[in-house]
Short mmCIF file of C-alpha atoms and ligand atoms in Angstrom, two decimals:
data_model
loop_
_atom_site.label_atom_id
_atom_site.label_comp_id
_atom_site.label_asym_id
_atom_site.label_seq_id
_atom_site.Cartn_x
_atom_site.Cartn_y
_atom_site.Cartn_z
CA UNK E 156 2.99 136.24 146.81
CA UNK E 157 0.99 138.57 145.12
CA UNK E 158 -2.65 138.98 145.60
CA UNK E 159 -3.64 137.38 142.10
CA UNK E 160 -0.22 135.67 141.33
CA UNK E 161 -0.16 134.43 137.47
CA UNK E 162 1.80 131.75 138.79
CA UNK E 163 4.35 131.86 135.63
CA UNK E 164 6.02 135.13 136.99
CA UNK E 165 7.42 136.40 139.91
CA UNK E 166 5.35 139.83 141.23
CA UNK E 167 6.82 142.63 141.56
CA UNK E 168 5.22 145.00 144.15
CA UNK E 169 5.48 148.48 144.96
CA UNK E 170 4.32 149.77 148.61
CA UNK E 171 4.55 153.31 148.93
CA UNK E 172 5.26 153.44 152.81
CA UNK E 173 6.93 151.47 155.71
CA UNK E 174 3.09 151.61 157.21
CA UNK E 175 1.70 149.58 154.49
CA UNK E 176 4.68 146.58 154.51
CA UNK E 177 3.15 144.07 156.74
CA UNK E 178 0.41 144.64 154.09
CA UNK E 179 2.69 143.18 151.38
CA UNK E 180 5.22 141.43 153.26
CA UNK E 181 3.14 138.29 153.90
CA UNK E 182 5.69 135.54 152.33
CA UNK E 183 9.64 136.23 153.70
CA UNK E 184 10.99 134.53 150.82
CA UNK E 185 11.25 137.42 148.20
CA UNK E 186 13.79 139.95 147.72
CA UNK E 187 13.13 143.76 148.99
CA UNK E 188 14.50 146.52 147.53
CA UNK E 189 14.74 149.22 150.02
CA UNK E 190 14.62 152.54 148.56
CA UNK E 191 15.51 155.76 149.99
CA UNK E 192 16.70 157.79 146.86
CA UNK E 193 17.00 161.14 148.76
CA UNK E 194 19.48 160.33 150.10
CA UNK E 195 19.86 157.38 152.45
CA UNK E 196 19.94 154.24 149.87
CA UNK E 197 22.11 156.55 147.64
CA UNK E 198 24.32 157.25 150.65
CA UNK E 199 24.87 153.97 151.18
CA UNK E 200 25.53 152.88 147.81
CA UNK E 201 28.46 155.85 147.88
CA UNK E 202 29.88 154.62 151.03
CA UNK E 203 29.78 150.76 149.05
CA UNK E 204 31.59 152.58 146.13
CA UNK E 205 34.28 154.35 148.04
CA UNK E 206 35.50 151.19 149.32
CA UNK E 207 33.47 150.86 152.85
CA UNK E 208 33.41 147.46 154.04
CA UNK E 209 30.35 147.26 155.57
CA UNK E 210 27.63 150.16 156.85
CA UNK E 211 25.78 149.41 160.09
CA UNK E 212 22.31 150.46 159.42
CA UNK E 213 20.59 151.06 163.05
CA UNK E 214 17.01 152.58 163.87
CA UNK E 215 17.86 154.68 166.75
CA UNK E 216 19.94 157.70 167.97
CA UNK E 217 20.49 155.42 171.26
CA UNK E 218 22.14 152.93 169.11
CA UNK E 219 24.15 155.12 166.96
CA UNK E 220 25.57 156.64 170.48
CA UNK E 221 26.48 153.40 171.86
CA UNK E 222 28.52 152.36 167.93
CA UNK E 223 30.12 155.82 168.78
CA UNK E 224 31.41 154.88 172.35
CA UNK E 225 32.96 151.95 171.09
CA UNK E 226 35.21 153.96 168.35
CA UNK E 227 32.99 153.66 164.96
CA UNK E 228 32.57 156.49 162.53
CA UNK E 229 28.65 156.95 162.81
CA UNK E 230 26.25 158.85 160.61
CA UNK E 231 23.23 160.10 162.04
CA UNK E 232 20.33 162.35 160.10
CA UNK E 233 17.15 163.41 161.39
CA UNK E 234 15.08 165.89 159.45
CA UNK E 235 17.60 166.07 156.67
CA UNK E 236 20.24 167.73 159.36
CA UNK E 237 23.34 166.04 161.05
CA UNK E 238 22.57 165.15 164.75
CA UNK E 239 25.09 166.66 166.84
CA UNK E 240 27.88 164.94 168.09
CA UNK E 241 27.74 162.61 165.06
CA UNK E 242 30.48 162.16 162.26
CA UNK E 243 28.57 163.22 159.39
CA UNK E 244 24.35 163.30 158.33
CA UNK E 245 23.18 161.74 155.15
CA UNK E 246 25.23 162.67 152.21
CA UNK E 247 26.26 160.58 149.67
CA UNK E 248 29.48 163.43 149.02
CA UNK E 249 30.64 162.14 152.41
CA UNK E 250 32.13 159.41 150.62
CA UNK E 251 34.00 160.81 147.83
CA UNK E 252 37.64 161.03 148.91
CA UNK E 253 37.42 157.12 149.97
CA UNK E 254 39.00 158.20 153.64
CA UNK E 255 36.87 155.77 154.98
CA UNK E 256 37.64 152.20 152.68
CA UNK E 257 37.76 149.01 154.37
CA UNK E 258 36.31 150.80 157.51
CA UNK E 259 32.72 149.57 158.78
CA UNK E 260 30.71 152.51 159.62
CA UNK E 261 27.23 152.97 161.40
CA UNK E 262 24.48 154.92 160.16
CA UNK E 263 21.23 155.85 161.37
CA UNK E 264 18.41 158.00 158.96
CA UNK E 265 15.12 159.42 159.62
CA UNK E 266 13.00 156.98 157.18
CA UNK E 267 16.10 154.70 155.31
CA UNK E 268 17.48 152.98 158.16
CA UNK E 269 14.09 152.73 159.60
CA UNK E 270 12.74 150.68 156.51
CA UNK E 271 15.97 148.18 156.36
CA UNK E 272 15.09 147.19 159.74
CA UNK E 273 11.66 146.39 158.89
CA UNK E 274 12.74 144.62 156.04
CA UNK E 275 15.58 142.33 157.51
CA UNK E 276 13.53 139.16 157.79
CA UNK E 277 12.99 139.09 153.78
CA UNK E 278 15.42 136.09 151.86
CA UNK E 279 17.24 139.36 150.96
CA UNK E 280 17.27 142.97 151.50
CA UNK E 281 18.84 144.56 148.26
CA UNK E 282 19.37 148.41 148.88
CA UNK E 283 18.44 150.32 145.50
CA UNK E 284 19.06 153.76 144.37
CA UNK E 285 19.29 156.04 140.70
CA UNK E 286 23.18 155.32 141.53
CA UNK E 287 23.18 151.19 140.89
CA UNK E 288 19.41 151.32 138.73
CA UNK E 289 21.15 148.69 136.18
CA UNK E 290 22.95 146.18 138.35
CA UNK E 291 20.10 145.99 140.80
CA UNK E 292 18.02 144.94 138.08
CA UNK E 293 20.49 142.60 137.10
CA UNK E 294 20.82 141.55 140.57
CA UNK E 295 17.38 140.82 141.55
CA UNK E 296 16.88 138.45 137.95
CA UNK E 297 19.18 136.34 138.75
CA UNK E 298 18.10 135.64 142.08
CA UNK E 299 14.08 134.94 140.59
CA UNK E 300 12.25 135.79 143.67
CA UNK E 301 9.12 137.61 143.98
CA UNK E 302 10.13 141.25 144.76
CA UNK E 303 8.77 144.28 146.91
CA UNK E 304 9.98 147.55 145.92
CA UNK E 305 10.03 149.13 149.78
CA UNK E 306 9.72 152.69 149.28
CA UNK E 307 10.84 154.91 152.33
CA UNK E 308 8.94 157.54 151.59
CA UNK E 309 9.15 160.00 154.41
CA UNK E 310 7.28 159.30 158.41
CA UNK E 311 5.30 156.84 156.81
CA UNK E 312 4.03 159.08 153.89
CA UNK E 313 4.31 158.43 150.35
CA UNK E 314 6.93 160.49 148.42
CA UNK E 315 7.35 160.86 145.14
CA UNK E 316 11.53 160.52 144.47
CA UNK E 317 11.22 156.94 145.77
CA UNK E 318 8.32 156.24 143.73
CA UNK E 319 9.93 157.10 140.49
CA UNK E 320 12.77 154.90 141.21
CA UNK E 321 10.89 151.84 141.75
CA UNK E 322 8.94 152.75 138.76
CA UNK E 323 12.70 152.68 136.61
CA UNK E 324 13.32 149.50 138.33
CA UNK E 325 10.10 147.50 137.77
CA UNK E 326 9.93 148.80 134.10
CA UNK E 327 13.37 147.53 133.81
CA UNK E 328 12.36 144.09 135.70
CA UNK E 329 9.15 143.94 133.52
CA UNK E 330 11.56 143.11 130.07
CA UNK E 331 12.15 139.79 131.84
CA UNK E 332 9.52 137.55 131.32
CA UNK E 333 9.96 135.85 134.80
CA UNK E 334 8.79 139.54 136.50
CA UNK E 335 6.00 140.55 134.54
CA UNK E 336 3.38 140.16 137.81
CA UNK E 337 3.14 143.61 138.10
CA UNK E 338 0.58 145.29 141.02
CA UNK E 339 -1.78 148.31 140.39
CA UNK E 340 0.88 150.37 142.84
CA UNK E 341 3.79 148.87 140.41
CA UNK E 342 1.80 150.38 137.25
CA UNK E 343 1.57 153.56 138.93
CA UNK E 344 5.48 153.96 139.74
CA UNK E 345 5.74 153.11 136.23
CA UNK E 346 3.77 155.69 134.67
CA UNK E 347 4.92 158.59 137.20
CA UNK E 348 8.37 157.29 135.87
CA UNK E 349 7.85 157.59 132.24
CA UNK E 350 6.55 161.14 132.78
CA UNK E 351 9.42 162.36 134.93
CA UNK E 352 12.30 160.99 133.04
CA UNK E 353 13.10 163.52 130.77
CA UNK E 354 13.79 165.78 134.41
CA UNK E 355 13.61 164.23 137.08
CA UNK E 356 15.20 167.50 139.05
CA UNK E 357 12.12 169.44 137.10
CA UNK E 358 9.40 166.98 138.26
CA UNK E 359 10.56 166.77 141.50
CA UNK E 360 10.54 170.62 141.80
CA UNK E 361 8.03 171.02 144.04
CA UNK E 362 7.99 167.61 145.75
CA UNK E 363 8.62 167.97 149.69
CA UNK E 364 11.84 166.41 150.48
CA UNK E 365 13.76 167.90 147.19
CA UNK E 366 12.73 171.30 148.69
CA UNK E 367 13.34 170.77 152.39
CA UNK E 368 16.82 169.62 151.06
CA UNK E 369 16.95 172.82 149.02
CA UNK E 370 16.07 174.46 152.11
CA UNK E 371 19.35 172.79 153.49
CA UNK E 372 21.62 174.20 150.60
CA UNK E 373 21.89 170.87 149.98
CA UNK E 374 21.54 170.83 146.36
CA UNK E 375 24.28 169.05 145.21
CA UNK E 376 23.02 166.04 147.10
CA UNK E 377 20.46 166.19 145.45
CA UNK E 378 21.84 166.48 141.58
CA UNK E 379 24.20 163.28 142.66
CA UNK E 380 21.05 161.58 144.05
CA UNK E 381 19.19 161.73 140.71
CA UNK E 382 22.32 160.47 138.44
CA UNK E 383 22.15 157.11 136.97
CA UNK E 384 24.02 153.92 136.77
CA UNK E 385 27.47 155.85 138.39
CA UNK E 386 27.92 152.59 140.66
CA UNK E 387 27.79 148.76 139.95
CA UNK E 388 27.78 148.18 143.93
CA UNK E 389 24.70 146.19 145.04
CA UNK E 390 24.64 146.82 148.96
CA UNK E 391 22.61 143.60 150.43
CA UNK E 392 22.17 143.25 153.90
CA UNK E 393 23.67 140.26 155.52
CA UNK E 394 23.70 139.31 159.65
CA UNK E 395 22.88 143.15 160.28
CA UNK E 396 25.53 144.55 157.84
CA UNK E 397 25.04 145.70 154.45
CA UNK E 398 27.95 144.57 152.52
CA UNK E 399 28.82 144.28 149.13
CA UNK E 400 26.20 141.83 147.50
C1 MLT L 47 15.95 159.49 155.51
O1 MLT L 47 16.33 158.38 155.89
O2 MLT L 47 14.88 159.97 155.84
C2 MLT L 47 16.73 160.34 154.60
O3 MLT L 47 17.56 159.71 153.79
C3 MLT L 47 16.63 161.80 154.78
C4 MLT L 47 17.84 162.58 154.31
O4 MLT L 47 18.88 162.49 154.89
O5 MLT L 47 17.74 163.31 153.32
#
């Protein structure tokens, strides 16, 4: 719950960083909505799309290397950069000749995969990105749970991509009378939202991640990150597999 539930409507709370969940993860029945927008969530939301069965999420490179011994197609990113040895890094274009459908693949991120994990104890761990905005919404009312919008923000610090999408997804939640509960950290999302939505690409121009991708040359990543609604996968995590929800 909330800290000053209404007690007619379900809260809906933002926290900005993996550091601050045990803050707001004091009741395990509510939904999370892990959030990784550049680029892990979206990533996985592709790999959903292109007809992946089910993506592995796991914490560590030690873990990733023992999926790849036994034969799995692993994806491992640290810093934004493919770890060597790996099958492929982060990138949501990974996915887009479906080479990999009905395979289940193993992933492991510098912040994305790192969150899941924290979050896997929740009634249910909903992964959220610009890519599914709509059906996640949709998703979440039907299952009328108080909700925490787990930003992965990046080594614990806040970022602002992940922010703005929890902002579009609590304003959208907030129509529905049953998830008006909003905190002070959900208000905030909401206004940063409202003033980047016109360009998100522009108001994200100087924020850290969109330029150490730049850095990268990965900009087309990020252009596919920031398009909406161009999936109606919801990824949920079940017995250590995110699947199709
Ligand atoms: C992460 O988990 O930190 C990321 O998604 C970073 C990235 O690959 O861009």
């Amino acid at each position: 719950m909330g800290e000053e539930s209404s007690g007619f409507s379900n809260t809906v709370e933002v926290c900005f960083s993996p550091a601050l969940f045990p803050v707001y993860f004091q009741d395990k029945n509510c939904v999370v909505v892990v959030i990784d927008v550049f680029r892990a969530t979206t990533a996985i939301c592709a790999a959903i799309d292109s007809g992946v069965e089910a993506v592995i999420p796991v914490a560590t490179i030690e873990e990733a290397i023992d999926y790849k011994q036994k034969g799995f197609i692993v994806g491992a990113e640290r810093s934004a950069e493919v770890v060597e040895g790996f099958d492929f890094g982060n990138s949501p274009l990974f996915f887009k000749d479906g080479k990999h459908a009905g395979k289940t693949i193993v992933l492991t991120t510098t912040n994305g995969t790192k969150a899941i994990d924290m979050a896997k104890d929740a009634y249910k761990v909903v992964i959220g990105s610009f890519s599914n905005l709509d059906v996640v919404s949709e998703y979440i009312e039907r299952e009328d749970k108080n909700v925490i919008l787990l930003c992965a923000g990046w080594k614990d610090r806040f970022n602002l991509e992940d922010t703005l999408f929890a902002g579009a997804l609590a304003e959208k939640l907030a129509q529905n009378l049953r998830f008006t509960d909003l905190a002070d950290s959900t208000q905030a999302a909401i206004k940063l939202y409202n003033a980047a939505k016109d360009d998100m690409y522009g108001f994200l121009g100087e924020s850290s991640h969109r330029k150490r991708l730049s850095r990268l040359n990965l900009e087309e990543d990020i252009i596919y990150c920031l398009k909406l609604n161009k999936s109606t996968s919801v990824p949920v995590l079940s017995n250590g597999k995110i699947v199709k929800g």
